[in-house]
Coordinates of C-alpha atoms in Angstrom, one line a residue:
M575 CA 35.5 9.8 6.3
T576 CA 39.3 10.1 6.2
E577 CA 41.0 10.8 9.5
E578 CA 43.6 13.3 8.0
P579 CA 42.9 16.2 5.7
A580 CA 43.6 15.7 2.0
I581 CA 46.1 18.1 0.3
V582 CA 46.0 18.9 -3.4
T583 CA 47.5 21.6 -5.7
G584 CA 45.1 24.0 -7.3
T585 CA 42.7 26.8 -6.6
A586 CA 39.2 26.8 -5.1
D587 CA 36.9 29.1 -3.2
W588 CA 35.3 26.6 -0.9
R589 CA 34.7 27.8 2.7
N590 CA 36.4 24.8 4.2
L591 CA 39.5 25.0 1.9
S592 CA 42.7 26.5 3.3
V593 CA 45.6 27.8 1.2
L594 CA 49.1 26.9 2.3
E595 CA 52.3 28.9 1.7
N596 CA 53.3 26.7 -1.2
G597 CA 50.1 27.3 -3.0
S598 CA 48.5 24.0 -2.1
L599 CA 45.0 23.6 -0.8
I600 CA 44.0 21.7 2.3
F601 CA 40.5 20.4 2.8
D602 CA 39.2 19.0 6.1
C603 CA 37.2 15.8 5.0
D604 CA 35.9 15.5 8.6
D605 CA 33.9 18.7 7.9
F606 CA 32.9 17.6 4.4
N607 CA 29.3 18.7 4.7
G608 CA 30.1 22.2 5.9
N609 CA 27.1 24.5 5.7
I610 CA 25.0 22.0 3.6
P611 CA 21.4 21.6 4.8
F612 CA 20.5 18.8 7.2
T613 CA 23.9 18.8 8.8
S614 CA 22.8 20.2 12.2
T615 CA 21.9 17.7 14.9
L616 CA 18.3 18.9 15.1
A617 CA 17.7 18.6 11.4
Q618 CA 19.1 15.1 11.4
V619 CA 17.1 14.0 14.4
I620 CA 13.9 15.2 12.6
L621 CA 14.9 13.3 9.5
Y622 CA 15.6 10.1 11.4
I623 CA 12.3 10.3 13.2
L624 CA 10.2 11.0 10.1
Y625 CA 11.8 8.5 7.9
G626 CA 12.5 5.9 10.7
S627 CA 8.8 5.8 11.7
M628 CA 7.7 5.6 8.1
F629 CA 10.2 2.8 7.5
V630 CA 9.0 0.8 10.5
I631 CA 5.3 1.3 9.8
A632 CA 5.6 0.4 6.1
L633 CA 7.9 -2.6 6.6
G634 CA 5.9 -3.9 9.5
G635 CA 2.5 -3.3 8.0
N636 CA 3.2 -4.9 4.6
S637 CA 5.0 -7.8 6.2
L638 CA 2.0 -8.4 8.4
V639 CA -0.2 -8.3 5.3
C640 CA 1.9 -11.0 3.6
A641 CA 1.9 -13.2 6.8
A642 CA -1.9 -12.7 7.2
V643 CA -2.6 -13.9 3.7
I644 CA -0.4 -16.9 4.1
R645 CA -1.8 -17.8 7.5
T646 CA -5.5 -17.4 6.5
R647 CA -5.2 -18.7 3.0
N648 CA -7.4 -21.7 4.0
N649 CA -10.1 -19.4 5.4
L650 CA -10.2 -17.1 2.4
R651 CA -11.9 -17.9 -1.0
P652 CA -9.3 -19.9 -3.0
N653 CA -10.1 -18.1 -6.2
N654 CA -10.0 -14.7 -4.8
L655 CA -7.3 -13.2 -7.1
T656 CA -7.1 -10.0 -5.0
N657 CA -5.2 -12.0 -2.4
Y658 CA -2.3 -12.5 -4.9
F659 CA -2.3 -8.9 -6.0
I660 CA -2.4 -7.6 -2.4
V661 CA 0.7 -9.7 -1.6
N662 CA 2.4 -8.4 -4.7
L663 CA 1.6 -4.8 -3.7
A664 CA 3.0 -5.4 -0.2
I665 CA 6.2 -6.9 -1.7
G666 CA 6.6 -3.8 -3.9
D667 CA 6.1 -1.5 -1.0
I668 CA 8.6 -3.4 1.0
L669 CA 11.2 -3.0 -1.8
I670 CA 10.5 0.7 -1.9
N671 CA 11.4 0.9 1.8
I672 CA 14.5 -1.2 1.3
F673 CA 15.9 0.5 -1.8
C674 CA 14.5 4.0 -1.6
V675 CA 14.4 5.2 2.0
P676 CA 17.8 4.4 3.5
T677 CA 19.9 5.6 0.6
S678 CA 17.8 8.7 0.2
V679 CA 18.2 9.7 3.9
L680 CA 21.8 8.8 4.4
S681 CA 23.5 9.4 1.0
T682 CA 21.4 12.2 -0.3
L683 CA 20.3 14.2 2.7
V684 CA 22.8 13.5 5.6
F685 CA 26.2 12.6 4.3
H686 CA 25.9 13.8 0.7
Y687 CA 28.0 11.0 -0.8
W688 CA 27.5 7.4 -1.8
L689 CA 28.1 5.1 1.2
L690 CA 27.8 1.7 -0.5
P691 CA 30.3 0.1 -2.9
S692 CA 30.2 1.8 -6.3
Q693 CA 29.0 -1.4 -8.0
L694 CA 25.7 -1.1 -6.2
C695 CA 24.9 2.3 -7.5
A696 CA 23.2 1.2 -10.7
I697 CA 21.6 -1.8 -9.0
F698 CA 20.0 0.4 -6.3
N699 CA 18.8 3.0 -8.7
F700 CA 17.3 0.3 -11.0
F701 CA 15.4 -1.4 -8.2
Q702 CA 14.2 1.9 -6.8
A703 CA 12.4 2.5 -10.1
V704 CA 11.2 -1.1 -10.4
A705 CA 9.7 -1.1 -6.9
V706 CA 7.8 2.2 -7.5
L707 CA 6.5 0.9 -10.9
V708 CA 5.5 -2.5 -9.4
S709 CA 3.5 -0.8 -6.7
A710 CA 1.7 1.5 -9.1
Y711 CA 0.9 -1.2 -11.7
T712 CA -0.3 -3.6 -9.0
L713 CA -2.8 -0.9 -8.0
V714 CA -3.9 -0.8 -11.6
V715 CA -4.3 -4.6 -11.8
I716 CA -6.4 -4.6 -8.6
S717 CA -8.7 -1.9 -9.9
M718 CA -9.2 -3.7 -13.2
E719 CA -9.9 -7.0 -11.5
R720 CA -12.5 -5.3 -9.4
Y721 CA -13.9 -3.6 -12.4
L722 CA -14.3 -6.8 -14.3
A723 CA -15.7 -8.6 -11.3
I724 CA -18.4 -6.0 -10.8
M725 CA -19.3 -5.1 -14.4
Y726 CA -19.3 -8.6 -15.7
L727 CA -20.6 -10.4 -12.7
F728 CA -22.0 -13.5 -14.5
R729 CA -18.8 -14.3 -16.4
P730 CA -16.7 -17.2 -15.2
R731 CA -14.2 -16.2 -12.6
R732 CA -10.6 -16.2 -13.7
G733 CA -8.3 -18.7 -11.9
T734 CA -5.0 -18.3 -10.1
K735 CA -3.1 -18.8 -13.4
Y736 CA -4.5 -15.4 -14.6
A737 CA -3.3 -13.8 -11.3
K738 CA 0.2 -15.2 -11.7
I739 CA 0.5 -14.2 -15.3
S740 CA -0.7 -10.7 -14.4
I741 CA 1.9 -10.4 -11.7
L742 CA 4.6 -11.6 -14.1
I743 CA 3.6 -9.0 -16.6
V744 CA 3.7 -6.3 -14.0
W745 CA 7.3 -7.1 -13.0
L746 CA 8.5 -7.5 -16.6
L747 CA 6.9 -4.2 -17.6
A748 CA 8.4 -2.4 -14.6
M749 CA 11.9 -3.8 -15.4
A750 CA 11.6 -2.8 -19.0
I751 CA 10.7 0.8 -18.2
S752 CA 13.5 1.0 -15.6
L753 CA 16.2 -0.4 -17.8
P754 CA 17.5 3.0 -19.0
I755 CA 18.2 3.9 -15.4
L756 CA 20.4 0.7 -15.0
V757 CA 22.4 1.7 -18.1
V758 CA 23.0 5.4 -17.2
S759 CA 23.5 5.1 -13.4
D760 CA 27.1 5.4 -12.2
V761 CA 29.2 7.1 -9.5
E762 CA 31.0 10.3 -10.1
Q763 CA 33.0 13.0 -8.3
P764 CA 31.2 16.3 -9.1
D765 CA 33.8 18.7 -7.7
I766 CA 37.2 19.0 -6.0
R767 CA 35.9 18.3 -2.6
Y768 CA 35.0 14.7 -3.6
E769 CA 38.3 14.3 -5.4
M770 CA 40.3 15.3 -2.3
C771 CA 38.3 13.1 0.0
D772 CA 37.8 10.2 -2.4
F773 CA 34.1 10.4 -2.1
Y774 CA 31.5 9.7 -4.9
T775 CA 27.9 10.4 -5.6
C776 CA 25.5 8.0 -7.3
T777 CA 23.7 9.7 -10.1
E778 CA 22.3 9.3 -13.6
K779 CA 24.9 10.3 -16.2
W780 CA 22.9 11.1 -19.4
S781 CA 24.9 11.9 -22.5
D782 CA 22.2 14.4 -23.6
K783 CA 20.0 16.6 -21.5
K784 CA 17.1 16.1 -23.9
Q785 CA 17.3 12.4 -23.3
K786 CA 17.1 12.9 -19.5
Y787 CA 14.1 15.3 -19.9
S788 CA 12.3 12.9 -22.3
Y789 CA 12.8 10.0 -19.9
T790 CA 11.5 12.1 -17.0
I791 CA 8.4 12.9 -19.0
A792 CA 7.9 9.3 -19.9
L793 CA 8.2 8.2 -16.2
L794 CA 5.7 10.9 -15.2
I795 CA 3.2 9.5 -17.7
L796 CA 3.9 5.8 -17.2
Q797 CA 4.3 5.8 -13.4
Y798 CA 1.8 8.4 -12.4
L799 CA -0.7 9.7 -15.1
V800 CA -1.6 6.4 -16.7
P801 CA -2.2 4.5 -13.4
L802 CA -4.1 7.5 -12.0
L803 CA -6.4 7.6 -15.1
I804 CA -7.1 3.9 -14.9
L805 CA -7.8 4.1 -11.2
L806 CA -10.3 6.9 -11.8
F807 CA -12.0 5.1 -14.6
S808 CA -12.3 1.8 -12.8
Y809 CA -13.4 3.1 -9.4
I810 CA -15.8 5.7 -10.7
S811 CA -17.5 3.0 -12.7
I812 CA -17.6 0.7 -9.8
A813 CA -19.0 3.4 -7.5
I814 CA -21.8 4.2 -9.9
V815 CA -22.8 0.6 -10.2
V816 CA -22.5 -0.2 -6.5
W817 CA -24.4 2.9 -5.4
G818 CA -27.1 2.4 -8.0
K819 CA -27.7 -1.2 -7.0
K820 CA -31.0 -1.8 -5.3
A821 CA -32.1 -4.8 -3.3
P822 CA -34.8 -6.8 -5.0
G823 CA -38.1 -7.4 -3.3
E824 CA -40.0 -5.3 -0.8
A825 CA -38.2 -2.7 1.2
E826 CA -36.8 -3.7 4.5
D827 CA -35.4 -1.1 6.9
N828 CA -32.7 -3.3 8.4
R829 CA -31.6 -4.8 5.1
D830 CA -31.5 -1.5 3.3
Q831 CA -29.6 0.1 6.1
R832 CA -27.0 -2.7 6.0
M833 CA -26.7 -2.3 2.2
I834 CA -26.3 1.5 2.5
R835 CA -23.5 1.0 5.1
S836 CA -21.8 -1.5 2.8
K837 CA -22.1 0.9 -0.2
T838 CA -20.7 3.8 1.8
K839 CA -17.8 1.8 3.1
T840 CA -17.0 0.6 -0.4
I841 CA -17.1 4.0 -2.0
K842 CA -15.0 5.5 0.9
M843 CA -12.4 3.0 0.3
L844 CA -12.3 3.6 -3.5
M845 CA -12.1 7.3 -2.9
A846 CA -9.2 6.8 -0.4
V847 CA -7.2 4.8 -3.0
V848 CA -7.3 7.5 -5.6
I849 CA -7.0 10.5 -3.2
V850 CA -4.0 9.0 -1.3
Y851 CA -2.2 8.0 -4.5
T852 CA -2.7 11.5 -6.0
I853 CA -1.6 13.4 -2.9
C854 CA 1.4 11.3 -2.3
W855 CA 2.9 11.1 -5.8
L856 CA 1.8 14.3 -7.6
P857 CA 4.0 16.9 -5.8
F858 CA 7.2 14.8 -6.0
N859 CA 6.7 14.0 -9.7
V860 CA 6.1 17.7 -10.5
L861 CA 9.3 18.7 -8.5
N862 CA 11.4 16.2 -10.5
L863 CA 10.0 17.6 -13.8
V864 CA 10.7 21.2 -12.7
M865 CA 14.3 20.3 -11.6
D866 CA 14.9 18.9 -15.1
I867 CA 13.4 21.9 -16.9
N868 CA 15.0 24.6 -14.9
E869 CA 18.5 23.6 -13.7
D870 CA 19.0 26.9 -11.9
I871 CA 16.6 25.8 -9.2
N872 CA 19.2 23.2 -8.2
R873 CA 21.3 26.0 -6.8
W874 CA 18.6 27.3 -4.6
Y875 CA 19.5 26.8 -0.9
G876 CA 15.9 25.8 0.1
L877 CA 15.6 23.0 -2.5
P878 CA 16.9 20.2 -0.2
Y879 CA 14.2 21.0 2.3
I880 CA 11.4 20.9 -0.3
W881 CA 12.8 17.8 -1.9
A882 CA 13.0 16.0 1.5
M883 CA 9.4 16.8 2.4
L884 CA 8.0 15.8 -1.0
H885 CA 10.1 12.7 -1.1
W886 CA 8.9 11.6 2.3
L887 CA 5.3 12.2 1.2
A888 CA 5.8 10.0 -1.8
M889 CA 7.6 7.2 0.1
S890 CA 4.9 7.3 2.8
H891 CA 2.4 5.9 0.3
A892 CA 3.7 2.5 1.2
C893 CA 2.4 3.0 4.7
Y894 CA -1.2 3.5 3.7
N895 CA -1.8 0.6 1.4
P896 CA -2.0 -2.0 4.2
F897 CA -4.7 0.0 6.0
I898 CA -6.7 0.8 2.8
Y899 CA -6.7 -2.6 1.2
C900 CA -6.5 -5.0 4.2
W901 CA -7.7 -3.2 7.3
M902 CA -11.1 -2.5 5.7
S903 CA -11.5 -6.2 4.7
T904 CA -13.0 -8.5 7.3
P905 CA -11.1 -11.7 6.5
F906 CA -7.7 -9.9 6.5
R907 CA -8.6 -8.0 9.7
Q908 CA -9.5 -11.3 11.4
G909 CA -6.3 -12.9 10.2
I910 CA -4.2 -10.0 11.5
F911 CA -6.1 -10.2 14.9
N912 CA -5.3 -13.9 15.1
M913 CA -1.7 -13.3 14.4
L914 CA -1.4 -10.5 17.0
K915 CA -3.0 -12.7 19.6
C916 CA -0.1 -15.1 19.2
V917 CA 2.2 -12.5 20.8
P918 CA 1.9 -12.7 24.6
I919 CA 2.5 -9.0 25.1
I920 CA 0.0 -7.9 22.5
R921 CA -2.6 -10.5 23.3
R922 CA -4.1 -8.7 26.3
F923 CA -4.6 -5.5 24.2
V924 CA -6.2 -7.3 21.2
P925 CA -10.0 -8.0 21.6
D926 CA -11.4 -11.4 20.6
R927 CA -13.3 -10.5 17.5
S928 CA -13.6 -13.9 15.9
H929 CA -17.0 -14.5 17.5
A930 CA -18.4 -11.2 16.3
L931 CA -17.0 -11.6 12.8
N932 CA -18.2 -15.3 12.3
T933 CA -21.6 -14.9 13.8
S934 CA -24.4 -13.3 11.7
A935 CA -27.1 -13.7 14.4
V936 CA -26.6 -14.7 18.0
G937 CA -29.2 -15.3 20.7
I938 CA -32.4 -14.5 18.8
P939 CA -35.1 -14.8 21.5
L940 CA -38.2 -16.9 20.7
T941 CA -41.0 -16.2 23.1
G942 CA -44.1 -18.4 23.0
F943 CA -47.6 -16.9 22.6
D944 CA -48.2 -17.5 26.3
G945 CA -45.2 -15.4 27.1
Q946 CA -43.5 -18.2 29.1
H947 CA -41.8 -20.6 26.7
N948 CA -38.5 -19.0 25.7
S949 CA -35.7 -20.4 23.6
S950 CA -33.0 -19.0 21.4
L951 CA -31.5 -19.8 18.0
R952 CA -28.0 -19.3 16.7
R953 CA -27.2 -18.7 13.1
K954 CA -23.6 -18.9 12.0
N955 CA -21.9 -18.4 8.7
N956 CA -23.9 -20.1 5.9
C957 CA -26.3 -22.0 8.2
T958 CA -29.9 -21.0 7.4
T959 CA -32.3 -21.5 10.3
Y960 CA -35.9 -22.3 9.8
V961 CA -38.6 -21.7 12.5
S962 CA -42.1 -23.1 12.2
V963 CA -45.0 -22.7 14.5
R964 CA -47.8 -25.4 14.5
K965 CA -51.1 -24.7 16.2
K966 CA -53.0 -27.6 17.4
M967 CA -56.6 -27.9 16.5
N968 CA -57.5 -28.3 20.2
H969 CA -56.9 -24.8 21.7
N970 CA -57.2 -26.3 25.2
H971 CA -53.8 -27.9 25.1
G972 CA -52.0 -24.6 25.8
A973 CA -49.5 -22.7 23.7
P974 CA -48.7 -23.8 20.2
I975 CA -45.8 -26.1 19.7
R976 CA -42.9 -24.6 17.8
S977 CA -40.1 -26.4 16.2
A978 CA -36.7 -25.3 14.9
S979 CA -34.4 -26.8 12.3
F980 CA -31.4 -25.6 10.4
R981 CA -29.6 -26.5 7.2
C982 CA -26.0 -25.8 6.4
N983 CA -24.4 -25.5 3.0
N984 CA -20.8 -26.4 3.6
S985 CA -19.8 -25.5 0.0
L986 CA -20.2 -21.8 0.7
R987 CA -17.3 -20.0 2.4
S988 CA -18.8 -16.6 2.8
S989 CA -19.6 -14.8 6.0
G990 CA -23.4 -15.2 5.5
P991 CA -26.0 -16.9 3.3
M992 CA -25.9 -15.6 -0.2
H993 CA -29.4 -16.2 -1.4
R994 CA -29.9 -12.9 -3.3
H995 CA -27.8 -11.4 -6.0
F996 CA -27.3 -8.1 -4.1
V997 CA -26.1 -9.9 -1.0
H998 CA -23.6 -11.9 -3.1
L999 CA -22.3 -8.6 -4.6
E1000 CA -22.0 -7.1 -1.1
V1001 CA -20.2 -10.0 0.4
Q1002 CA -17.8 -10.3 -2.5
Q1003 CA -16.8 -6.7 -2.3
E1004 CA -16.1 -6.9 1.4
E1005 CA -13.9 -10.0 1.1
S1006 CA -11.9 -8.7 -1.8
L1007 CA -11.5 -5.0 -1.0

């Protein structure tokens, strides 16, 4: 802000404009915001707390996801394409935090003028749209990858080249859709206050209102409706297949209970993806559409408060993705625990879960027929334990002799033996979701 008030010649009816004897107007630039919303100390503190906490959680959570994938890449299945997509989703959410949150809070809600150099106006607006579209389209790619993996289980798995090409297409498509914003974005001085104080706002300067309205409709369809419909189609189809899958062979209570828990967890996660995306982005998209249709609403005093709440809700979507996609996956959860244990302060509060996650059966007691000979077996990862009991023909020699052996298949990298088709489906979902 300027230290001295600016003086111009003209007429105006602004509350913080004063008329001098010579007909000139004086405007106090130090009181630029005047009675504009969010200028009180309490309102700004609330804004900083809400957006600040969201910024820290989203940036920290998504950065932790990227680091966990890189750190545990040797422990995860190398052809798991979801790892690539989750990292790309985290990068998109990080960009949303960098380009959308700070400028929206400071320039739009607090100071009401563009704080950065004017040359960055178009660049920031462009990457705001790119980041949002990359996040949305990565969700679509993840859903389609899961759909193909479940519906066409016996087809050869696609390699990493497929994942890299898909990510490249996501970025190119997001940039192509956002290109009009790069062209029309520029700084302007909307009224005499900005001219006197040499302040600018960063906005989209469309030559025709119909073009702006058409582009808003296009963004609503491409950024929200199309991804939402694809998510619904993919995850409803997956939920039907997963819930209808029955284990082959005779019924076993423990096995069936494990499968039911796995199905319930999978369906809850799929529902969470769709519900969170709908709740976060629908209100803000509708508000943008209403603001373009009815320009009179822009003069409503309460609009900034509504805009701030819905904008915060939309931006907070970046906070939930790390929990939905990674926290519910055992390999990622283990990787995050291992990383947190490297921090001395956090180490004491993080439980050691590696033993529980890597062991499928621990300390199975084996009691002899005489009730005295006890032993135990351990089964870890993909090691299959075989127990045989041999009875001697001569019953006078005491209890039968039992022997134990095990066989490991080192080529498998799953958390347990995958001898049955339904077990393979269950483990694959937990690793990739």
